[in-house]
Coordinates of C-alpha atoms in Angstrom, one line a residue:
Chain R
K29 CA -33.8 33.5 -3.6
N30 CA -36.8 33.3 -1.2
Q31 CA -36.7 30.0 0.6
V32 CA -38.2 28.3 3.6
E33 CA -36.5 25.1 4.9
Q34 CA -37.9 22.9 7.6
S35 CA -36.5 20.1 9.7
P36 CA -36.8 17.4 10.4
Q37 CA -38.7 16.0 7.3
S38 CA -40.5 13.6 9.5
L39 CA -40.8 12.7 13.2
I40 CA -42.3 10.0 15.3
I41 CA -43.1 10.6 18.9
L42 CA -45.1 8.8 21.6
E43 CA -48.4 10.3 22.8
G44 CA -47.9 12.7 25.7
K45 CA -44.3 13.7 24.7
N46 CA -43.2 17.1 23.6
C47 CA -41.5 18.0 20.3
T48 CA -40.0 20.9 18.5
L49 CA -40.1 21.6 14.8
Q50 CA -37.6 23.9 13.1
C51 CA -37.9 26.5 10.3
N52 CA -35.2 28.6 8.7
Y53 CA -36.0 31.1 6.1
T54 CA -34.4 33.5 3.6
V55 CA -37.3 35.8 2.6
S56 CA -37.0 39.5 2.0
P57 CA -38.7 41.8 2.7
F58 CA -40.2 39.9 5.6
S59 CA -43.8 40.5 6.6
N60 CA -44.8 37.7 8.9
L61 CA -44.3 34.0 9.6
R62 CA -47.1 31.5 10.0
W63 CA -47.4 27.9 11.0
Y64 CA -50.0 25.8 9.4
K65 CA -51.3 22.3 10.3
Q66 CA -52.3 20.1 7.4
D67 CA -54.2 16.9 8.2
T68 CA -54.0 14.1 5.6
G69 CA -56.3 14.9 2.7
R70 CA -57.2 18.3 4.0
G71 CA -56.2 21.9 3.3
P72 CA -53.8 23.8 5.6
V73 CA -55.2 25.4 8.7
S74 CA -53.5 28.3 10.4
L75 CA -52.0 27.8 13.9
T76 CA -50.1 31.0 14.6
I77 CA -49.1 34.2 12.8
M78 CA -46.1 36.3 14.0
T79 CA -45.0 39.7 12.8
F80 CA -41.4 41.0 12.9
S81 CA -41.9 42.4 16.4
E82 CA -43.3 39.2 18.0
N83 CA -40.9 36.5 19.2
T84 CA -43.4 34.1 20.7
K85 CA -47.1 33.2 20.2
S86 CA -49.2 30.4 21.6
N87 CA -52.3 28.6 20.5
G88 CA -53.3 26.0 23.1
R89 CA -50.5 23.4 23.2
Y90 CA -48.7 24.9 20.2
T91 CA -46.1 27.6 20.9
A92 CA -44.2 29.3 18.0
T93 CA -41.1 31.3 18.4
L94 CA -39.5 33.7 16.0
D95 CA -35.9 35.1 15.9
A96 CA -36.0 37.6 13.1
D97 CA -32.2 38.3 13.5
T98 CA -31.2 34.7 12.7
K99 CA -34.3 34.1 10.5
Q100 CA -35.3 31.0 12.5
S101 CA -38.6 29.9 13.9
S102 CA -39.7 26.9 15.9
L103 CA -43.0 25.2 16.7
H104 CA -43.2 23.5 20.1
I105 CA -46.0 21.0 20.7
T106 CA -46.6 20.1 24.3
A107 CA -48.2 16.9 25.6
S108 CA -48.8 15.5 22.2
Q109 CA -52.1 13.8 21.3
L110 CA -52.9 11.4 18.5
S111 CA -54.8 14.1 16.8
D112 CA -51.5 16.1 16.4
S113 CA -50.5 13.6 13.7
A114 CA -50.3 15.8 10.6
S115 CA -47.9 17.8 8.5
Y116 CA -46.8 21.2 9.9
I117 CA -45.9 23.8 7.4
C118 CA -43.9 26.9 8.0
V119 CA -44.9 29.8 5.7
V120 CA -43.2 33.2 5.4
S121 CA -45.0 36.1 3.9
A122 CA -43.1 38.7 1.9
T123 CA -44.4 42.2 1.8
G124 CA -46.2 42.9 -1.4
G125 CA -49.6 43.7 -2.9
Y126 CA -51.0 40.2 -2.9
N127 CA -49.6 38.8 0.2
K128 CA -47.0 36.5 -1.3
L129 CA -46.5 33.4 0.7
I130 CA -43.4 31.1 0.6
F131 CA -44.2 27.6 1.8
G132 CA -41.8 25.2 3.4
A133 CA -42.1 21.5 2.5
G134 CA -43.4 20.6 5.9
T135 CA -42.6 18.3 8.8
R136 CA -44.7 15.1 8.9
L137 CA -45.4 14.3 12.5
A138 CA -46.7 10.9 13.6
V139 CA -47.9 10.5 17.2
H140 CA -48.1 6.9 18.3
P141 CA -50.0 5.5 21.4
Chain O
N109 CA -70.5 29.8 6.6
A110 CA -69.2 27.0 4.4
G111 CA -65.9 28.8 4.0
V112 CA -63.9 27.8 0.9
T113 CA -65.4 24.9 -1.1
Q114 CA -63.8 23.0 -4.0
T115 CA -65.2 20.6 -6.5
P116 CA -64.5 17.9 -7.5
K117 CA -62.5 16.2 -4.7
F118 CA -60.9 13.8 -7.1
R119 CA -60.5 13.6 -10.9
I120 CA -58.6 11.5 -13.4
L121 CA -57.9 13.0 -16.8
K122 CA -56.3 11.7 -19.9
I123 CA -53.5 13.6 -21.5
G124 CA -54.9 16.4 -23.7
Q125 CA -58.2 16.6 -22.0
S126 CA -59.5 19.8 -20.4
M127 CA -61.3 20.5 -17.2
T128 CA -62.3 23.3 -14.7
L129 CA -61.6 23.1 -11.0
Q130 CA -64.3 25.0 -9.1
C131 CA -63.7 27.2 -6.1
A132 CA -66.1 29.2 -4.1
Q133 CA -66.0 31.2 -0.9
D134 CA -68.9 32.8 1.1
M135 CA -66.8 35.0 3.4
N136 CA -66.8 38.1 1.1
H137 CA -63.1 37.9 0.7
N138 CA -61.5 40.0 -2.0
Y139 CA -58.3 38.0 -2.4
M140 CA -58.4 34.5 -3.9
Y141 CA -55.6 32.1 -4.7
W142 CA -54.8 28.8 -6.5
Y143 CA -52.0 26.6 -5.3
R144 CA -50.6 23.3 -6.3
Q145 CA -49.0 20.9 -3.9
D146 CA -46.6 18.2 -5.2
P147 CA -45.3 15.4 -3.0
G148 CA -42.5 16.5 -0.7
M149 CA -42.7 20.1 -1.9
G150 CA -44.2 23.3 -0.5
L151 CA -47.3 24.8 -2.1
K152 CA -46.7 26.8 -5.2
L153 CA -48.9 29.7 -6.3
I154 CA -50.5 29.3 -9.7
Y155 CA -52.7 32.4 -10.0
Y156 CA -54.3 34.9 -7.7
S157 CA -57.0 37.5 -7.8
V158 CA -57.3 40.7 -5.7
G159 CA -60.9 41.3 -6.7
A160 CA -63.6 40.5 -9.3
G161 CA -62.3 41.1 -12.8
I162 CA -58.6 41.2 -11.7
T163 CA -56.3 38.2 -11.9
D164 CA -52.5 37.8 -12.1
K165 CA -49.9 35.0 -12.5
G166 CA -48.2 33.4 -9.6
E167 CA -45.0 31.3 -9.7
V168 CA -46.2 28.4 -11.9
P169 CA -49.0 29.6 -14.2
N170 CA -48.1 27.7 -17.4
G171 CA -50.9 25.4 -18.6
Y172 CA -53.6 27.1 -16.5
N173 CA -56.1 29.9 -16.8
V174 CA -58.4 31.6 -14.4
S175 CA -61.3 34.0 -14.3
R176 CA -62.9 36.0 -11.6
S177 CA -66.3 37.3 -12.6
T178 CA -67.7 37.4 -9.1
T179 CA -66.3 37.9 -5.6
E180 CA -67.4 34.4 -4.7
D181 CA -66.0 32.2 -7.5
F182 CA -62.5 31.6 -8.8
P183 CA -62.4 28.7 -11.3
L184 CA -59.1 27.2 -12.5
R185 CA -59.0 25.9 -16.1
L186 CA -56.6 23.3 -17.4
E187 CA -56.8 23.4 -21.2
L188 CA -54.5 20.5 -22.4
A189 CA -53.8 18.3 -19.4
A190 CA -50.3 16.9 -19.1
P191 CA -48.8 14.4 -16.6
S192 CA -46.8 17.2 -15.0
Q193 CA -50.1 18.7 -13.8
T194 CA -50.8 15.6 -11.6
S195 CA -51.0 17.3 -8.2
V196 CA -53.3 18.4 -5.4
Y197 CA -54.8 21.7 -6.0
F198 CA -55.8 24.1 -3.2
C199 CA -57.9 27.2 -3.5
A200 CA -57.6 29.8 -0.7
S201 CA -59.2 33.2 0.1
G202 CA -58.2 36.1 2.2
L203 CA -59.2 39.6 3.3
R204 CA -56.8 42.5 2.9
G205 CA -56.8 45.1 5.5
L206 CA -55.8 43.5 8.8
V207 CA -52.1 42.8 9.7
S208 CA -52.3 39.1 9.3
Y209 CA -53.7 38.9 5.7
E210 CA -54.9 35.4 6.8
Q211 CA -55.6 32.9 4.1
Y212 CA -58.3 30.2 4.4
F213 CA -57.8 27.0 2.4
G214 CA -60.3 24.7 0.8
P215 CA -60.1 20.9 1.1
G216 CA -58.3 20.4 -2.2
T217 CA -58.8 18.6 -5.5
R218 CA -56.6 15.6 -6.2
L219 CA -55.9 15.5 -10.0
T220 CA -54.2 12.6 -11.8
V221 CA -53.3 13.0 -15.5
T222 CA -52.5 9.7 -17.3

């Protein structure tokens, strides 16, 4: 069964600190893995997309890693800001005609001053 | 570009009522999707469309219908609302052709059925 599991479910950190969010998946056949940021009351917005051959990708203070052998990914946030408070969703795409996406439940991050 | 727009933002329905959630995109994307997001769960695909006149079921299509008469619009119809359809609904669009098959999401419609 295609599944995406994220940990932790929620996380509280102080402004300026770093954090790492985890994602494990069992999706086949694998196409790519994405991380989305979802602010409260808004739609998800893409942060990074990685294909099978990529093992790291950065977008500003966000760095995603992918280990396709162990089927694990992480999202590292550096020097957190209050605006980083959001849910972070790991999404894995299976190959197929309509670009099927399997969504994780997300990690809810709260950055406190 | 406005991107993906959805109306209404919020709606309360009584059991058995019907309504249509509107979705429009101005990016000339051929792919469009409807998802629902329940608390503590990942988004689930309801229906999708690969172009005008072509639609197909996703994971959770029961209780919903869609149509795609134009590239821009992809409305979602609830015929007989049930409490189980209380959720946040997201429309998304994407363009096939590039490696990423990126999807762009609308702001969502929060629906409560009582």
